Amino acid sequence: MDAVRVALLREVLAGTEWVQATRRFAGTLRGAVTPHGGGLLLVGSASYEPWHLAAHLDDEAAWSGLPELSPTLVRHRVPGGAPAHLAVGLGRLAAAGRGETLLVVTPQQPGADLLERVHDARRNGATVLALDGGDRDLHALAHDALAAPPPPPDGTDEAPADLDLDTVQHLVSAAAGENSLPAPRRHRRFRDRLARLADGLTAPPPPRW
């Protein structure tokens, strides 16, 4: 989903909670990975691999100049001959610890095995985030979580049309790459002082009367 489609989707969702909610969660994600220089692990359930989110975060990392957003995709089953960046198995979660962020993304229940591994990662100091369908056990382990709306019953409009977990992932990844924070004022003052100093050093001497 490109920037234009994301902007259009935000217009459709204006007045709902979802624009703010996805930006808030994206801010949590970005705030978790940038102070530590990266270490973002992305994992789904046994039947759901968040390929698209991995690709979009990788793109946002490049476009925004924030390599910390580029994730390592952790897989439940690694086929033989997989390239190195696609050959990271669940054993990687056992090594997750302080300074790393584990983002769990799944529309289904994560399963007992994954929950146990997520619990161990949190206990070892990793920051755990969840983007899912609202599993209570997973949310209890997460430092922050965002649940996509369930499909509305037939004949109702309880949730915006086409707003599912995949769409929420697009909104989160786009917001994570947005550079909306202004530079700290002290840096601007330093640059201003440096510019004035440079101007003073390069200016011609004043005329002598």
mmCIF file with all atom_site columns, N, CA, C and O in Angstrom, residues 103-152:
data_model
loop_
_atom_site.group_PDB
_atom_site.id
_atom_site.type_symbol
_atom_site.label_atom_id
_atom_site.label_alt_id
_atom_site.label_comp_id
_atom_site.label_asym_id
_atom_site.label_entity_id
_atom_site.label_seq_id
_atom_site.pdbx_PDB_ins_code
_atom_site.Cartn_x
_atom_site.Cartn_y
_atom_site.Cartn_z
_atom_site.occupancy
_atom_site.B_iso_or_equiv
_atom_site.pdbx_formal_charge
_atom_site.auth_seq_id
_atom_site.auth_comp_id
_atom_site.auth_asym_id
_atom_site.auth_atom_id
_atom_site.pdbx_PDB_model_num
ATOM 1   N N  . LEU A 1 103 ? 7.677   -8.078  18.243 1.00 0.00 ? 103 LEU A N  1
ATOM 2   C CA . LEU A 1 103 ? 6.358   -7.709  17.760 1.00 0.00 ? 103 LEU A CA 1
ATOM 3   C C  . LEU A 1 103 ? 5.650   -8.974  17.276 1.00 0.00 ? 103 LEU A C  1
ATOM 4   O O  . LEU A 1 103 ? 6.100   -9.615  16.322 1.00 0.00 ? 103 LEU A O  1
ATOM 5   N N  . VAL A 1 104 ? 4.555   -9.329  17.941 1.00 0.00 ? 104 VAL A N  1
ATOM 6   C CA . VAL A 1 104 ? 3.784   -10.516 17.601 1.00 0.00 ? 104 VAL A CA 1
ATOM 7   C C  . VAL A 1 104 ? 2.573   -10.079 16.791 1.00 0.00 ? 104 VAL A C  1
ATOM 8   O O  . VAL A 1 104 ? 1.793   -9.226  17.238 1.00 0.00 ? 104 VAL A O  1
ATOM 9   N N  . VAL A 1 105 ? 2.417   -10.661 15.601 1.00 0.00 ? 105 VAL A N  1
ATOM 10  C CA . VAL A 1 105 ? 1.330   -10.278 14.707 1.00 0.00 ? 105 VAL A CA 1
ATOM 11  C C  . VAL A 1 105 ? 0.598   -11.534 14.256 1.00 0.00 ? 105 VAL A C  1
ATOM 12  O O  . VAL A 1 105 ? 1.201   -12.403 13.611 1.00 0.00 ? 105 VAL A O  1
ATOM 13  N N  . THR A 1 106 ? -0.682  -11.638 14.596 1.00 0.00 ? 106 THR A N  1
ATOM 14  C CA . THR A 1 106 ? -1.447  -12.802 14.173 1.00 0.00 ? 106 THR A CA 1
ATOM 15  C C  . THR A 1 106 ? -2.942  -12.539 14.312 1.00 0.00 ? 106 THR A C  1
ATOM 16  O O  . THR A 1 106 ? -3.369  -11.927 15.299 1.00 0.00 ? 106 THR A O  1
ATOM 17  N N  . PRO A 1 107 ? -3.737  -12.972 13.329 1.00 0.00 ? 107 PRO A N  1
ATOM 18  C CA . PRO A 1 107 ? -5.184  -12.832 13.460 1.00 0.00 ? 107 PRO A CA 1
ATOM 19  C C  . PRO A 1 107 ? -5.806  -13.950 14.294 1.00 0.00 ? 107 PRO A C  1
ATOM 20  O O  . PRO A 1 107 ? -6.945  -13.827 14.734 1.00 0.00 ? 107 PRO A O  1
ATOM 21  N N  . GLN A 1 108 ? -5.044  -15.044 14.493 1.00 0.00 ? 108 GLN A N  1
ATOM 22  C CA . GLN A 1 108 ? -5.558  -16.176 15.269 1.00 0.00 ? 108 GLN A CA 1
ATOM 23  C C  . GLN A 1 108 ? -4.959  -16.191 16.662 1.00 0.00 ? 108 GLN A C  1
ATOM 24  O O  . GLN A 1 108 ? -4.079  -15.397 16.986 1.00 0.00 ? 108 GLN A O  1
ATOM 25  N N  . GLN A 1 109 ? -5.425  -17.122 17.481 1.00 0.00 ? 109 GLN A N  1
ATOM 26  C CA . GLN A 1 109 ? -4.806  -17.325 18.779 1.00 0.00 ? 109 GLN A CA 1
ATOM 27  C C  . GLN A 1 109 ? -3.357  -17.748 18.568 1.00 0.00 ? 109 GLN A C  1
ATOM 28  O O  . GLN A 1 109 ? -3.069  -18.594 17.710 1.00 0.00 ? 109 GLN A O  1
ATOM 29  N N  . PRO A 1 110 ? -2.433  -17.198 19.325 1.00 0.00 ? 110 PRO A N  1
ATOM 30  C CA . PRO A 1 110 ? -1.014  -17.480 19.073 1.00 0.00 ? 110 PRO A CA 1
ATOM 31  C C  . PRO A 1 110 ? -0.594  -18.904 19.396 1.00 0.00 ? 110 PRO A C  1
ATOM 32  O O  . PRO A 1 110 ? 0.393   -19.388 18.849 1.00 0.00 ? 110 PRO A O  1
ATOM 33  N N  . GLY A 1 111 ? -1.296  -19.583 20.285 1.00 0.00 ? 111 GLY A N  1
ATOM 34  C CA . GLY A 1 111 ? -0.907  -20.941 20.653 1.00 0.00 ? 111 GLY A CA 1
ATOM 35  C C  . GLY A 1 111 ? -0.027  -20.950 21.886 1.00 0.00 ? 111 GLY A C  1
ATOM 36  O O  . GLY A 1 111 ? 0.727   -20.005 22.158 1.00 0.00 ? 111 GLY A O  1
ATOM 37  N N  . ALA A 1 112 ? -0.096  -22.041 22.641 1.00 0.00 ? 112 ALA A N  1
ATOM 38  C CA . ALA A 1 112 ? 0.610   -22.123 23.916 1.00 0.00 ? 112 ALA A CA 1
ATOM 39  C C  . ALA A 1 112 ? 2.122   -22.046 23.760 1.00 0.00 ? 112 ALA A C  1
ATOM 40  O O  . ALA A 1 112 ? 2.809   -21.415 24.570 1.00 0.00 ? 112 ALA A O  1
ATOM 41  N N  . ASP A 1 113 ? 2.659   -22.698 22.719 1.00 0.00 ? 113 ASP A N  1
ATOM 42  C CA . ASP A 1 113 ? 4.110   -22.697 22.539 1.00 0.00 ? 113 ASP A CA 1
ATOM 43  C C  . ASP A 1 113 ? 4.642   -21.295 22.304 1.00 0.00 ? 113 ASP A C  1
ATOM 44  O O  . ASP A 1 113 ? 5.637   -20.881 22.912 1.00 0.00 ? 113 ASP A O  1
ATOM 45  N N  . LEU A 1 114 ? 3.976   -20.542 21.423 1.00 0.00 ? 114 LEU A N  1
ATOM 46  C CA . LEU A 1 114 ? 4.429   -19.181 21.148 1.00 0.00 ? 114 LEU A CA 1
ATOM 47  C C  . LEU A 1 114 ? 4.255   -18.296 22.380 1.00 0.00 ? 114 LEU A C  1
ATOM 48  O O  . LEU A 1 114 ? 5.136   -17.488 22.696 1.00 0.00 ? 114 LEU A O  1
ATOM 49  N N  . LEU A 1 115 ? 3.153   -18.443 23.096 1.00 0.00 ? 115 LEU A N  1
ATOM 50  C CA . LEU A 1 115 ? 2.943   -17.648 24.302 1.00 0.00 ? 115 LEU A CA 1
ATOM 51  C C  . LEU A 1 115 ? 4.052   -17.903 25.328 1.00 0.00 ? 115 LEU A C  1
ATOM 52  O O  . LEU A 1 115 ? 4.523   -16.971 25.990 1.00 0.00 ? 115 LEU A O  1
ATOM 53  N N  . GLU A 1 116 ? 4.448   -19.135 25.441 1.00 0.00 ? 116 GLU A N  1
ATOM 54  C CA . GLU A 1 116 ? 5.523   -19.455 26.385 1.00 0.00 ? 116 GLU A CA 1
ATOM 55  C C  . GLU A 1 116 ? 6.831   -18.792 25.978 1.00 0.00 ? 116 GLU A C  1
ATOM 56  O O  . GLU A 1 116 ? 7.560   -18.247 26.819 1.00 0.00 ? 116 GLU A O  1
ATOM 57  N N  . ARG A 1 117 ? 7.112   -18.814 24.686 1.00 0.00 ? 117 ARG A N  1
ATOM 58  C CA . ARG A 1 117 ? 8.339   -18.181 24.202 1.00 0.00 ? 117 ARG A CA 1
ATOM 59  C C  . ARG A 1 117 ? 8.274   -16.654 24.363 1.00 0.00 ? 117 ARG A C  1
ATOM 60  O O  . ARG A 1 117 ? 9.290   -16.017 24.686 1.00 0.00 ? 117 ARG A O  1
ATOM 61  N N  . VAL A 1 118 ? 7.108   -16.071 24.128 1.00 0.00 ? 118 VAL A N  1
ATOM 62  C CA . VAL A 1 118 ? 6.941   -14.634 24.325 1.00 0.00 ? 118 VAL A CA 1
ATOM 63  C C  . VAL A 1 118 ? 7.120   -14.282 25.802 1.00 0.00 ? 118 VAL A C  1
ATOM 64  O O  . VAL A 1 118 ? 7.760   -13.279 26.148 1.00 0.00 ? 118 VAL A O  1
ATOM 65  N N  . HIS A 1 119 ? 6.563   -15.122 26.667 1.00 0.00 ? 119 HIS A N  1
ATOM 66  C CA . HIS A 1 119 ? 6.716   -14.903 28.106 1.00 0.00 ? 119 HIS A CA 1
ATOM 67  C C  . HIS A 1 119 ? 8.193   -14.922 28.501 1.00 0.00 ? 119 HIS A C  1
ATOM 68  O O  . HIS A 1 119 ? 8.664   -14.074 29.282 1.00 0.00 ? 119 HIS A O  1
ATOM 69  N N  . ASP A 1 120 ? 8.958   -15.870 27.964 1.00 0.00 ? 120 ASP A N  1
ATOM 70  C CA . ASP A 1 120 ? 10.383  -15.956 28.280 1.00 0.00 ? 120 ASP A CA 1
ATOM 71  C C  . ASP A 1 120 ? 11.130  -14.721 27.767 1.00 0.00 ? 120 ASP A C  1
ATOM 72  O O  . ASP A 1 120 ? 12.020  -14.198 28.458 1.00 0.00 ? 120 ASP A O  1
ATOM 73  N N  . ALA A 1 121 ? 10.770  -14.251 26.566 1.00 0.00 ? 121 ALA A N  1
ATOM 74  C CA . ALA A 1 121 ? 11.439  -13.072 26.018 1.00 0.00 ? 121 ALA A CA 1
ATOM 75  C C  . ALA A 1 121 ? 11.179  -11.852 26.892 1.00 0.00 ? 121 ALA A C  1
ATOM 76  O O  . ALA A 1 121 ? 12.084  -11.058 27.158 1.00 0.00 ? 121 ALA A O  1
ATOM 77  N N  . ARG A 1 122 ? 9.935   -11.696 27.348 1.00 0.00 ? 122 ARG A N  1
ATOM 78  C CA . ARG A 1 122 ? 9.628   -10.566 28.220 1.00 0.00 ? 122 ARG A CA 1
ATOM 79  C C  . ARG A 1 122 ? 10.373  -10.691 29.547 1.00 0.00 ? 122 ARG A C  1
ATOM 80  O O  . ARG A 1 122 ? 10.910  -9.704  30.064 1.00 0.00 ? 122 ARG A O  1
ATOM 81  N N  . ARG A 1 123 ? 10.406  -11.878 30.090 1.00 0.00 ? 123 ARG A N  1
ATOM 82  C CA . ARG A 1 123 ? 11.098  -12.087 31.365 1.00 0.00 ? 123 ARG A CA 1
ATOM 83  C C  . ARG A 1 123 ? 12.582  -11.782 31.237 1.00 0.00 ? 123 ARG A C  1
ATOM 84  O O  . ARG A 1 123 ? 13.213  -11.314 32.189 1.00 0.00 ? 123 ARG A O  1
ATOM 85  N N  . ASN A 1 124 ? 13.144  -12.005 30.048 1.00 0.00 ? 124 ASN A N  1
ATOM 86  C CA . ASN A 1 124 ? 14.562  -11.720 29.821 1.00 0.00 ? 124 ASN A CA 1
ATOM 87  C C  . ASN A 1 124 ? 14.827  -10.253 29.501 1.00 0.00 ? 124 ASN A C  1
ATOM 88  O O  . ASN A 1 124 ? 15.975  -9.881  29.275 1.00 0.00 ? 124 ASN A O  1
ATOM 89  N N  . GLY A 1 125 ? 13.774  -9.431  29.458 1.00 0.00 ? 125 GLY A N  1
ATOM 90  C CA . GLY A 1 125 ? 13.958  -7.993  29.296 1.00 0.00 ? 125 GLY A CA 1
ATOM 91  C C  . GLY A 1 125 ? 13.539  -7.421  27.969 1.00 0.00 ? 125 GLY A C  1
ATOM 92  O O  . GLY A 1 125 ? 13.669  -6.202  27.755 1.00 0.00 ? 125 GLY A O  1
ATOM 93  N N  . ALA A 1 126 ? 13.049  -8.249  27.033 1.00 0.00 ? 126 ALA A N  1
ATOM 94  C CA . ALA A 1 126 ? 12.612  -7.734  25.740 1.00 0.00 ? 126 ALA A CA 1
ATOM 95  C C  . ALA A 1 126 ? 11.293  -6.973  25.886 1.00 0.00 ? 126 ALA A C  1
ATOM 96  O O  . ALA A 1 126 ? 10.470  -7.290  26.752 1.00 0.00 ? 126 ALA A O  1
ATOM 97  N N  . THR A 1 127 ? 11.106  -5.966  25.054 1.00 0.00 ? 127 THR A N  1
ATOM 98  C CA . THR A 1 127 ? 9.830   -5.261  24.977 1.00 0.00 ? 127 THR A CA 1
ATOM 99  C C  . THR A 1 127 ? 8.907   -6.037  24.047 1.00 0.00 ? 127 THR A C  1
ATOM 100 O O  . THR A 1 127 ? 9.280   -6.340  22.919 1.00 0.00 ? 127 THR A O  1
ATOM 101 N N  . VAL A 1 128 ? 7.707   -6.371  24.532 1.00 0.00 ? 128 VAL A N  1
ATOM 102 C CA . VAL A 1 128 ? 6.769   -7.182  23.757 1.00 0.00 ? 128 VAL A CA 1
ATOM 103 C C  . VAL A 1 128 ? 5.604   -6.309  23.299 1.00 0.00 ? 128 VAL A C  1
ATOM 104 O O  . VAL A 1 128 ? 4.960   -5.630  24.111 1.00 0.00 ? 128 VAL A O  1
ATOM 105 N N  . LEU A 1 129 ? 5.336   -6.339  21.997 1.00 0.00 ? 129 LEU A N  1
ATOM 106 C CA . LEU A 1 129 ? 4.209   -5.627  21.411 1.00 0.00 ? 129 LEU A CA 1
ATOM 107 C C  . LEU A 1 129 ? 3.349   -6.630  20.655 1.00 0.00 ? 129 LEU A C  1
ATOM 108 O O  . LEU A 1 129 ? 3.863   -7.612  20.107 1.00 0.00 ? 129 LEU A O  1
ATOM 109 N N  . ALA A 1 130 ? 2.051   -6.387  20.631 1.00 0.00 ? 130 ALA A N  1
ATOM 110 C CA . ALA A 1 130 ? 1.125   -7.309  19.963 1.00 0.00 ? 130 ALA A CA 1
ATOM 111 C C  . ALA A 1 130 ? 0.211   -6.543  19.019 1.00 0.00 ? 130 ALA A C  1
ATOM 112 O O  . ALA A 1 130 ? -0.344  -5.507  19.386 1.00 0.00 ? 130 ALA A O  1
ATOM 113 N N  . LEU A 1 131 ? 0.070   -7.076  17.829 1.00 0.00 ? 131 LEU A N  1
ATOM 114 C CA . LEU A 1 131 ? -0.841  -6.539  16.825 1.00 0.00 ? 131 LEU A CA 1
ATOM 115 C C  . LEU A 1 131 ? -1.644  -7.732  16.328 1.00 0.00 ? 131 LEU A C  1
ATOM 116 O O  . LEU A 1 131 ? -1.143  -8.564  15.583 1.00 0.00 ? 131 LEU A O  1
ATOM 117 N N  . ASP A 1 132 ? -2.905  -7.830  16.790 1.00 0.00 ? 132 ASP A N  1
ATOM 118 C CA . ASP A 1 132 ? -3.608  -9.095  16.582 1.00 0.00 ? 132 ASP A CA 1
ATOM 119 C C  . ASP A 1 132 ? -5.116  -8.909  16.553 1.00 0.00 ? 132 ASP A C  1
ATOM 120 O O  . ASP A 1 132 ? -5.607  -7.802  16.333 1.00 0.00 ? 132 ASP A O  1
ATOM 121 N N  . GLY A 1 133 ? -5.818  -10.004 16.791 1.00 0.00 ? 133 GLY A N  1
ATOM 122 C CA . GLY A 1 133 ? -7.273  -9.958  16.807 1.00 0.00 ? 133 GLY A CA 1
ATOM 123 C C  . GLY A 1 133 ? -7.868  -9.782  18.184 1.00 0.00 ? 133 GLY A C  1
ATOM 124 O O  . GLY A 1 133 ? -9.086  -9.860  18.335 1.00 0.00 ? 133 GLY A O  1
ATOM 125 N N  . GLY A 1 134 ? -7.023  -9.560  19.195 1.00 0.00 ? 134 GLY A N  1
ATOM 126 C CA . GLY A 1 134 ? -7.525  -9.294  20.540 1.00 0.00 ? 134 GLY A CA 1
ATOM 127 C C  . GLY A 1 134 ? -7.404  -10.457 21.504 1.00 0.00 ? 134 GLY A C  1
ATOM 128 O O  . GLY A 1 134 ? -8.247  -10.599 22.397 1.00 0.00 ? 134 GLY A O  1
ATOM 129 N N  . ASP A 1 135 ? -6.373  -11.280 21.356 1.00 0.00 ? 135 ASP A N  1
ATOM 130 C CA . ASP A 1 135 ? -6.191  -12.414 22.262 1.00 0.00 ? 135 ASP A CA 1
ATOM 131 C C  . ASP A 1 135 ? -5.802  -11.921 23.657 1.00 0.00 ? 135 ASP A C  1
ATOM 132 O O  . ASP A 1 135 ? -4.789  -11.235 23.826 1.00 0.00 ? 135 ASP A O  1
ATOM 133 N N  . ARG A 1 136 ? -6.582  -12.302 24.660 1.00 0.00 ? 136 ARG A N  1
ATOM 134 C CA . ARG A 1 136 ? -6.358  -11.778 26.015 1.00 0.00 ? 136 ARG A CA 1
ATOM 135 C C  . ARG A 1 136 ? -5.049  -12.264 26.624 1.00 0.00 ? 136 ARG A C  1
ATOM 136 O O  . ARG A 1 136 ? -4.368  -11.516 27.341 1.00 0.00 ? 136 ARG A O  1
ATOM 137 N N  . ASP A 1 137 ? -4.688  -13.520 26.365 1.00 0.00 ? 137 ASP A N  1
ATOM 138 C CA . ASP A 1 137 ? -3.443  -14.042 26.929 1.00 0.00 ? 137 ASP A CA 1
ATOM 139 C C  . ASP A 1 137 ? -2.227  -13.323 26.345 1.00 0.00 ? 137 ASP A C  1
ATOM 140 O O  . ASP A 1 137 ? -1.274  -13.002 27.066 1.00 0.00 ? 137 ASP A O  1
ATOM 141 N N  . LEU A 1 138 ? -2.266  -13.059 25.041 1.00 0.00 ? 138 LEU A N  1
ATOM 142 C CA . LEU A 1 138 ? -1.164  -12.338 24.415 1.00 0.00 ? 138 LEU A CA 1
ATOM 143 C C  . LEU A 1 138 ? -1.109  -10.905 24.917 1.00 0.00 ? 138 LEU A C  1
ATOM 144 O O  . LEU A 1 138 ? -0.024  -10.375 25.211 1.00 0.00 ? 138 LEU A O  1
ATOM 145 N N  . HIS A 1 139 ? -2.245  -10.247 25.040 1.00 0.00 ? 139 HIS A N  1
ATOM 146 C CA . HIS A 1 139 ? -2.274  -8.868  25.517 1.00 0.00 ? 139 HIS A CA 1
ATOM 147 C C  . HIS A 1 139 ? -1.783  -8.763  26.953 1.00 0.00 ? 139 HIS A C  1
ATOM 148 O O  . HIS A 1 139 ? -1.206  -7.741  27.347 1.00 0.00 ? 139 HIS A O  1
ATOM 149 N N  . ALA A 1 140 ? -2.002  -9.811  27.744 1.00 0.00 ? 140 ALA A N  1
ATOM 150 C CA . ALA A 1 140 ? -1.524  -9.795  29.121 1.00 0.00 ? 140 ALA A CA 1
ATOM 151 C C  . ALA A 1 140 ? 0.001   -9.810  29.184 1.00 0.00 ? 140 ALA A C  1
ATOM 152 O O  . ALA A 1 140 ? 0.592   -9.304  30.153 1.00 0.00 ? 140 ALA A O  1
ATOM 153 N N  . LEU A 1 141 ? 0.646   -10.369 28.166 1.00 0.00 ? 141 LEU A N  1
ATOM 154 C CA . LEU A 1 141 ? 2.108   -10.416 28.121 1.00 0.00 ? 141 LEU A CA 1
ATOM 155 C C  . LEU A 1 141 ? 2.715   -9.172  27.479 1.00 0.00 ? 141 LEU A C  1
ATOM 156 O O  . LEU A 1 141 ? 3.891   -8.884  27.693 1.00 0.00 ? 141 LEU A O  1
ATOM 157 N N  . ALA A 1 142 ? 1.933   -8.467  26.683 1.00 0.00 ? 142 ALA A N  1
ATOM 158 C CA . ALA A 1 142 ? 2.464   -7.354  25.895 1.00 0.00 ? 142 ALA A CA 1
ATOM 159 C C  . ALA A 1 142 ? 2.583   -6.072  26.713 1.00 0.00 ? 142 ALA A C  1
ATOM 160 O O  . ALA A 1 142 ? 1.726   -5.776  27.539 1.00 0.00 ? 142 ALA A O  1
ATOM 161 N N  . HIS A 1 143 ? 3.637   -5.326  26.443 1.00 0.00 ? 143 HIS A N  1
ATOM 162 C CA . HIS A 1 143 ? 3.763   -3.995  27.025 1.00 0.00 ? 143 HIS A CA 1
ATOM 163 C C  . HIS A 1 143 ? 2.775   -3.026  26.372 1.00 0.00 ? 143 HIS A C  1
ATOM 164 O O  . HIS A 1 143 ? 2.324   -2.074  27.000 1.00 0.00 ? 143 HIS A O  1
ATOM 165 N N  . ASP A 1 144 ? 2.469   -3.267  25.106 1.00 0.00 ? 144 ASP A N  1
ATOM 166 C CA . ASP A 1 144 ? 1.461   -2.484  24.394 1.00 0.00 ? 144 ASP A CA 1
ATOM 167 C C  . ASP A 1 144 ? 0.855   -3.386  23.326 1.00 0.00 ? 144 ASP A C  1
ATOM 168 O O  . ASP A 1 144 ? 1.531   -4.259  22.773 1.00 0.00 ? 144 ASP A O  1
ATOM 169 N N  . ALA A 1 145 ? -0.422  -3.174  23.033 1.00 0.00 ? 145 ALA A N  1
ATOM 170 C CA . ALA A 1 145 ? -1.114  -4.030  22.081 1.00 0.00 ? 145 ALA A CA 1
ATOM 171 C C  . ALA A 1 145 ? -2.168  -3.223  21.338 1.00 0.00 ? 145 ALA A C  1
ATOM 172 O O  . ALA A 1 145 ? -2.716  -2.256  21.855 1.00 0.00 ? 145 ALA A O  1
ATOM 173 N N  . LEU A 1 146 ? -2.426  -3.656  20.115 1.00 0.00 ? 146 LEU A N  1
ATOM 174 C CA . LEU A 1 146 ? -3.483  -3.061  19.307 1.00 0.00 ? 146 LEU A CA 1
ATOM 175 C C  . LEU A 1 146 ? -4.225  -4.200  18.625 1.00 0.00 ? 146 LEU A C  1
ATOM 176 O O  . LEU A 1 146 ? -3.619  -5.016  17.922 1.00 0.00 ? 146 LEU A O  1
ATOM 177 N N  . ALA A 1 147 ? -5.537  -4.264  18.846 1.00 0.00 ? 147 ALA A N  1
ATOM 178 C CA . ALA A 1 147 ? -6.362  -5.313  18.257 1.00 0.00 ? 147 ALA A CA 1
ATOM 179 C C  . ALA A 1 147 ? -7.144  -4.750  17.080 1.00 0.00 ? 147 ALA A C  1
ATOM 180 O O  . ALA A 1 147 ? -7.799  -3.716  17.197 1.00 0.00 ? 147 ALA A O  1
ATOM 181 N N  . ALA A 1 148 ? -7.062  -5.434  15.946 1.00 0.00 ? 148 ALA A N  1
ATOM 182 C CA . ALA A 1 148 ? -7.868  -5.055  14.789 1.00 0.00 ? 148 ALA A CA 1
ATOM 183 C C  . ALA A 1 148 ? -9.325  -5.366  15.070 1.00 0.00 ? 148 ALA A C  1
ATOM 184 O O  . ALA A 1 148 ? -9.641  -6.285  15.831 1.00 0.00 ? 148 ALA A O  1
ATOM 185 N N  . PRO A 1 149 ? -10.244 -4.606  14.472 1.00 0.00 ? 149 PRO A N  1
ATOM 186 C CA . PRO A 1 149 ? -11.661 -4.859  14.736 1.00 0.00 ? 149 PRO A CA 1
ATOM 187 C C  . PRO A 1 149 ? -12.101 -6.192  14.145 1.00 0.00 ? 149 PRO A C  1
ATOM 188 O O  . PRO A 1 149 ? -11.628 -6.584  13.070 1.00 0.00 ? 149 PRO A O  1
ATOM 189 N N  . PRO A 1 150 ? -12.980 -6.909  14.820 1.00 0.00 ? 150 PRO A N  1
ATOM 190 C CA . PRO A 1 150 ? -13.501 -8.158  14.251 1.00 0.00 ? 150 PRO A CA 1
ATOM 191 C C  . PRO A 1 150 ? -14.414 -7.860  13.077 1.00 0.00 ? 150 PRO A C  1
ATOM 192 O O  . PRO A 1 150 ? -14.943 -6.743  12.955 1.00 0.00 ? 150 PRO A O  1
ATOM 193 N N  . PRO A 1 151 ? -14.606 -8.821  12.190 1.00 0.00 ? 151 PRO A N  1
ATOM 194 C CA . PRO A 1 151 ? -15.536 -8.601  11.074 1.00 0.00 ? 151 PRO A CA 1
ATOM 195 C C  . PRO A 1 151 ? -16.921 -8.279  11.607 1.00 0.00 ? 151 PRO A C  1
ATOM 196 O O  . PRO A 1 151 ? -17.401 -8.931  12.537 1.00 0.00 ? 151 PRO A O  1
ATOM 197 N N  . PRO A 1 152 ? -17.592 -7.262  11.074 1.00 0.00 ? 152 PRO A N  1
ATOM 198 C CA . PRO A 1 152 ? -18.919 -6.903  11.577 1.00 0.00 ? 152 PRO A CA 1
ATOM 199 C C  . PRO A 1 152 ? -19.950 -7.959  11.192 1.00 0.00 ? 152 PRO A C  1
ATOM 200 O O  . PRO A 1 152 ? -19.813 -8.614  10.151 1.00 0.00 ? 152 PRO A O  1
#
